[in-house]
JSON list of C-alpha atoms in Angstrom, two decimals:
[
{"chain": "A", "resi": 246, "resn": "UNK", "atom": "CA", "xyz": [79.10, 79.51, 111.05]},
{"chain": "A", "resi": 247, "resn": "UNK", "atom": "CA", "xyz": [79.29, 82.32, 113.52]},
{"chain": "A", "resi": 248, "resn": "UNK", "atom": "CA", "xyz": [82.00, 85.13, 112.91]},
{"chain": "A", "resi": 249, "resn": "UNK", "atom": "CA", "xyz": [84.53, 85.49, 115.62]},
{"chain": "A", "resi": 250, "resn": "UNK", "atom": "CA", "xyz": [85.49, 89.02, 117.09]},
{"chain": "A", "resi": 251, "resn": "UNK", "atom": "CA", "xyz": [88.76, 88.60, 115.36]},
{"chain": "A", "resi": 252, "resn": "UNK", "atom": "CA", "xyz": [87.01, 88.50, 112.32]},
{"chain": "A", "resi": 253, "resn": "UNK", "atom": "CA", "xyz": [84.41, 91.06, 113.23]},
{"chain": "A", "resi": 254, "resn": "UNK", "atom": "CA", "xyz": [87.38, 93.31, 113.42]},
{"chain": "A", "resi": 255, "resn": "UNK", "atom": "CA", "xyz": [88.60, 92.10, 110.39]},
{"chain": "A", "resi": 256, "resn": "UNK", "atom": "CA", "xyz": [85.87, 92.99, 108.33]},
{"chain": "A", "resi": 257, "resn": "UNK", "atom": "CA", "xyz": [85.47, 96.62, 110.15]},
{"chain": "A", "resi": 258, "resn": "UNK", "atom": "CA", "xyz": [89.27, 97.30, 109.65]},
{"chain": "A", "resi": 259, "resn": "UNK", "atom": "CA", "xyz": [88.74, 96.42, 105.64]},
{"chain": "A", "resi": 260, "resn": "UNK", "atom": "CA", "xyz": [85.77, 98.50, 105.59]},
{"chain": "A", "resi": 261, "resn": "UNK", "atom": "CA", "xyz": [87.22, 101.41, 107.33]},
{"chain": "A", "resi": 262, "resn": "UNK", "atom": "CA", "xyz": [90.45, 101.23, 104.64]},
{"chain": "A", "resi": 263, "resn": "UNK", "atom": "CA", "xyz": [87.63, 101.04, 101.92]},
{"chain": "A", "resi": 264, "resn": "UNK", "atom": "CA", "xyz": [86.24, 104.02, 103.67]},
{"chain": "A", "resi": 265, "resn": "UNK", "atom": "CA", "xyz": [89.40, 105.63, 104.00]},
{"chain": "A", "resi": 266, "resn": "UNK", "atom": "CA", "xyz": [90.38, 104.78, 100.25]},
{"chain": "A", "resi": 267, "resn": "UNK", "atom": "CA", "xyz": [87.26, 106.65, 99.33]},
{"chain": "A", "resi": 268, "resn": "UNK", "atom": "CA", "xyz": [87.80, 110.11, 100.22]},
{"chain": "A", "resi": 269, "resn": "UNK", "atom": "CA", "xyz": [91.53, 110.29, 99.77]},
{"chain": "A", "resi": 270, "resn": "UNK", "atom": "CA", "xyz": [91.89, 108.66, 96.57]},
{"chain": "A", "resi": 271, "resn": "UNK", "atom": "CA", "xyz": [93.37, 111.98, 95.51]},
{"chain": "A", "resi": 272, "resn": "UNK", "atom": "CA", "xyz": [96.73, 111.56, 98.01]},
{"chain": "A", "resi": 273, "resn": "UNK", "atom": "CA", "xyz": [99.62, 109.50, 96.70]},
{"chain": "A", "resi": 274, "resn": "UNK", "atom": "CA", "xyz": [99.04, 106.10, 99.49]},
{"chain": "A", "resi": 275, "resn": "UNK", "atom": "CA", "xyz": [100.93, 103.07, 99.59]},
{"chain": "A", "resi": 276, "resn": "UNK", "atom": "CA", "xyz": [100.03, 99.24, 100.61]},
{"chain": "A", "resi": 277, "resn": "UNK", "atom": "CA", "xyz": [102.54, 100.11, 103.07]},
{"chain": "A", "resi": 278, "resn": "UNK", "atom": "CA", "xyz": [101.26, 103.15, 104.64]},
{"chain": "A", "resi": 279, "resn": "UNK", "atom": "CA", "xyz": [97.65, 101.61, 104.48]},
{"chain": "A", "resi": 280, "resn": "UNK", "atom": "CA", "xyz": [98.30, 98.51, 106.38]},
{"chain": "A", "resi": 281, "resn": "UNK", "atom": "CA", "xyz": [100.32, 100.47, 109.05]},
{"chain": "A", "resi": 282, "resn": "UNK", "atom": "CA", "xyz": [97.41, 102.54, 110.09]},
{"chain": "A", "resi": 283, "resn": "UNK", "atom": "CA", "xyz": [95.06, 99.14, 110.74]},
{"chain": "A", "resi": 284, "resn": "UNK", "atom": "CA", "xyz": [98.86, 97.41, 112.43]},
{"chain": "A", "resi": 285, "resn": "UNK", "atom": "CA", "xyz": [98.67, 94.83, 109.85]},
{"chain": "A", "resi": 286, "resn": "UNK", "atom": "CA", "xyz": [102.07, 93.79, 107.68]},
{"chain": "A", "resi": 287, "resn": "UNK", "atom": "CA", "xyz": [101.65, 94.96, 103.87]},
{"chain": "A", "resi": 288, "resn": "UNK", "atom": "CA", "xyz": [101.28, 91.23, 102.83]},
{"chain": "A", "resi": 289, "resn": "UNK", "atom": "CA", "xyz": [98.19, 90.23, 105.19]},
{"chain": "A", "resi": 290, "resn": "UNK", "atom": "CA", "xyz": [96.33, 93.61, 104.55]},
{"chain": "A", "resi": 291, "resn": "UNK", "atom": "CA", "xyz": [96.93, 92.99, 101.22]},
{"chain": "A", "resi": 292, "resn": "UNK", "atom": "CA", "xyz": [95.12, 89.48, 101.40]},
{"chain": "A", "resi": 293, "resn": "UNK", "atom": "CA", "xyz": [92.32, 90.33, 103.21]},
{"chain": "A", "resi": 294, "resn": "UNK", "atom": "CA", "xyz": [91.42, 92.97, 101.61]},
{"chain": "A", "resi": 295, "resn": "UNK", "atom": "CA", "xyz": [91.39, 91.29, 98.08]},
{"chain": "A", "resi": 296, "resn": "UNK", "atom": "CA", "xyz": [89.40, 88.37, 100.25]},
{"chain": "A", "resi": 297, "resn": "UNK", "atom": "CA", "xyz": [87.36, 91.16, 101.39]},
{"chain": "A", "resi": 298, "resn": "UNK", "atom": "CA", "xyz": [86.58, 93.25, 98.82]},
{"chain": "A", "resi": 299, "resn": "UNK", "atom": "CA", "xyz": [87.74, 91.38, 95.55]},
{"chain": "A", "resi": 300, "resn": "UNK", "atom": "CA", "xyz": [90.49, 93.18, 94.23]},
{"chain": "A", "resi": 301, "resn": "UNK", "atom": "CA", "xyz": [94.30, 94.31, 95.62]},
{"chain": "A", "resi": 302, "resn": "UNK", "atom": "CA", "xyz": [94.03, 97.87, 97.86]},
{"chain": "A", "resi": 303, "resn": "UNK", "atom": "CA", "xyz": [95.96, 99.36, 94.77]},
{"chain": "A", "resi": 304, "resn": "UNK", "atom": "CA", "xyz": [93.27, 98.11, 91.72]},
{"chain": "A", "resi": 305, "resn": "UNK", "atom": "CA", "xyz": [90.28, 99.32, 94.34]},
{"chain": "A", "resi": 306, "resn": "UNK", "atom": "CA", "xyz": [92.11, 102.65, 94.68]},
{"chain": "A", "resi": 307, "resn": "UNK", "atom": "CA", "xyz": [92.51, 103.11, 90.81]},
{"chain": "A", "resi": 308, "resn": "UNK", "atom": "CA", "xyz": [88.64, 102.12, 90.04]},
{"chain": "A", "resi": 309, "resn": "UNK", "atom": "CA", "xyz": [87.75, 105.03, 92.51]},
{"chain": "A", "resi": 310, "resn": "UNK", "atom": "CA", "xyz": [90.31, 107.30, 91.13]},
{"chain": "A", "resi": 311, "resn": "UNK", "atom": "CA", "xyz": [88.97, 106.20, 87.30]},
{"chain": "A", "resi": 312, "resn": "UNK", "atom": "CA", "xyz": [85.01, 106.70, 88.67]},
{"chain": "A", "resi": 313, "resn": "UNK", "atom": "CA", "xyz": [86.23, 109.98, 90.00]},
{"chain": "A", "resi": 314, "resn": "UNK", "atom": "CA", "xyz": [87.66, 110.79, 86.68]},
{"chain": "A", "resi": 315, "resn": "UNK", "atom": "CA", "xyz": [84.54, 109.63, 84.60]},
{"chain": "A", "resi": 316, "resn": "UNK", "atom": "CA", "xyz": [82.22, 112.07, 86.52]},
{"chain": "A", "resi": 317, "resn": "UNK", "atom": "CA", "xyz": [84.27, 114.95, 85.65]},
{"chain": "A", "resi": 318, "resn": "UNK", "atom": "CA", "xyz": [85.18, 113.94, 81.63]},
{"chain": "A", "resi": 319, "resn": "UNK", "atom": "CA", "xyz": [81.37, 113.78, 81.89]},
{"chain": "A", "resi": 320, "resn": "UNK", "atom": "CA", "xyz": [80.50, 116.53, 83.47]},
{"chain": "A", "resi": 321, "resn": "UNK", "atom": "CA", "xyz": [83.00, 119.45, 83.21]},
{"chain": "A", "resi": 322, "resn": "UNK", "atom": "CA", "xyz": [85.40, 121.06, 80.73]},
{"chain": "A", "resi": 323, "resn": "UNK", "atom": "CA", "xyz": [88.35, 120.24, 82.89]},
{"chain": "A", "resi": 324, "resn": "UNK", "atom": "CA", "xyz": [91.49, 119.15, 80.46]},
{"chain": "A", "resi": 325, "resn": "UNK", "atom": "CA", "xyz": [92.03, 115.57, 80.54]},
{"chain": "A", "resi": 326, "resn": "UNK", "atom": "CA", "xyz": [95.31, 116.52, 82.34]},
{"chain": "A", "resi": 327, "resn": "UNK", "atom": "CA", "xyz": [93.63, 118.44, 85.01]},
{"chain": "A", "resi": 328, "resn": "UNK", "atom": "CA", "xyz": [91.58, 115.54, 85.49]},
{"chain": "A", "resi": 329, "resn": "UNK", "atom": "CA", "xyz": [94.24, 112.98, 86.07]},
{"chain": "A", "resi": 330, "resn": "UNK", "atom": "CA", "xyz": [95.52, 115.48, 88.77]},
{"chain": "A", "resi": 331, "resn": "UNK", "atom": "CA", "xyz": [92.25, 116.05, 90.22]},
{"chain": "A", "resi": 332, "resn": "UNK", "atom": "CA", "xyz": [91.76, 112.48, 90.35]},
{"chain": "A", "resi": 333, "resn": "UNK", "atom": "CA", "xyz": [95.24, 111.42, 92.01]},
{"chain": "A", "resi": 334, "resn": "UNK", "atom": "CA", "xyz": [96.87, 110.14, 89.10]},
{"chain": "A", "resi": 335, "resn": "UNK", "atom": "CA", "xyz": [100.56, 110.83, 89.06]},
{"chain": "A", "resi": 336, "resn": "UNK", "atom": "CA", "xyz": [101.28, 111.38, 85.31]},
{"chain": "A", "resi": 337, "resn": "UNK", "atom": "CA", "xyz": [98.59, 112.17, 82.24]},
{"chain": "A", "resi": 338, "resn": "UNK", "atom": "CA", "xyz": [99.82, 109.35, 80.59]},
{"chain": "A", "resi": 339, "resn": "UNK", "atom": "CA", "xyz": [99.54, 106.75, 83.37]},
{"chain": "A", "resi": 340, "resn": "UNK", "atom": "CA", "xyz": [95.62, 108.17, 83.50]},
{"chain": "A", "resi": 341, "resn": "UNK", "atom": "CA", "xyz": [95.52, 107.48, 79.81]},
{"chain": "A", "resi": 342, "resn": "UNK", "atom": "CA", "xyz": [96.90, 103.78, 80.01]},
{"chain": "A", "resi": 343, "resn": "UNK", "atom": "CA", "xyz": [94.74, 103.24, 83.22]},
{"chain": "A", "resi": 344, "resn": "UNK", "atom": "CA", "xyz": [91.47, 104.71, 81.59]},
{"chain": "A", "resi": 345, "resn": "UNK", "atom": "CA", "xyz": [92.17, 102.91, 78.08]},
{"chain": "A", "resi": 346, "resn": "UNK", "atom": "CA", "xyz": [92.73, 99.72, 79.73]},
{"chain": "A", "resi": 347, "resn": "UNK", "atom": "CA", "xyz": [89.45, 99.79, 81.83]},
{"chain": "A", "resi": 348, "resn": "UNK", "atom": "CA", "xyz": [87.00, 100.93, 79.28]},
{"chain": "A", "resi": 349, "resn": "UNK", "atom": "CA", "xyz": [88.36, 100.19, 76.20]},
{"chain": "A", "resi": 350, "resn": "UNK", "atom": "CA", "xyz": [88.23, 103.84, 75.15]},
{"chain": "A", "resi": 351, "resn": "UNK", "atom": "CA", "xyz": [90.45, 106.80, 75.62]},
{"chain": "A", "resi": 352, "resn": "UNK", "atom": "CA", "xyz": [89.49, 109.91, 78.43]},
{"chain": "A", "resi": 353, "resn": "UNK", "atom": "CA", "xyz": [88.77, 112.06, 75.01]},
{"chain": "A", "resi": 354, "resn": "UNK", "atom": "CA", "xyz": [86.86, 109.70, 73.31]},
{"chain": "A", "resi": 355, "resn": "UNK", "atom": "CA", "xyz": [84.68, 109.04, 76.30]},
{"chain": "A", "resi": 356, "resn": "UNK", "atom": "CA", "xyz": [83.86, 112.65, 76.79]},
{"chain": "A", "resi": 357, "resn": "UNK", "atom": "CA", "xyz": [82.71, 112.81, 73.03]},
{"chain": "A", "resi": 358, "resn": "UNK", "atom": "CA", "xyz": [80.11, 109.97, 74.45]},
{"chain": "A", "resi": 359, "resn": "UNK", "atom": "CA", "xyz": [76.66, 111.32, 74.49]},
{"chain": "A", "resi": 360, "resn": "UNK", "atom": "CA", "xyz": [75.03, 110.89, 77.57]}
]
């Protein structure tokens, strides 16, 4: 079945939020804010993207901010609260929940990890 241009655009204007997701994980950014700069309502931006991409905007935007946050518990001697403000989070202990729930393991105990 052959895309239409509609949704070509579609796909682009996911991509592009992806994109944009990517290198300002660090900023505080809403559902709200996100869809208004591709002139989509919160509720349809929300569903295509998870159509998209496979999660919500906001669980894609805390897997880059957790990757982020892996690479330097791996690779620096940063505290694990400068981390979680390097990484966008907006409290040490919403880093902690978010990290614990994705890998099972607290930010300390992964940086004991050999590697």
């Amino acid at each position: 079945m052959k895309q239409s241009n509609k949704d070509v655009q579609k796909n682009e204007d996911i991509q592009k939020a992806c994109d944009y997701l990517d290198v300002h994980f660090k900023d505080s950014i809403s559902v709200k804010n996100l869809a208004t700069r591709f002139n989509l309502s919160p509720f349809h931006f929300s569903r295509l993207f998870k159509k998209e991409v496979g999660s919500s905007p906001h669980q894609y935007l805390v897997n880059r901010r957790l990757l982020e946050a892996k690479q330097l518990l791996a690779n620096t001697n940063m505290t694990v609260e400068t981390v979680a403000m390097e990484c966008g989070f907006s409290s040490t202990s919403h880093f902690i929940r978010a990290f614990k729930g994705a890998m099972d393991i607290t930010p300390k105990q992964f940086r004991k990890m050999p590697f």
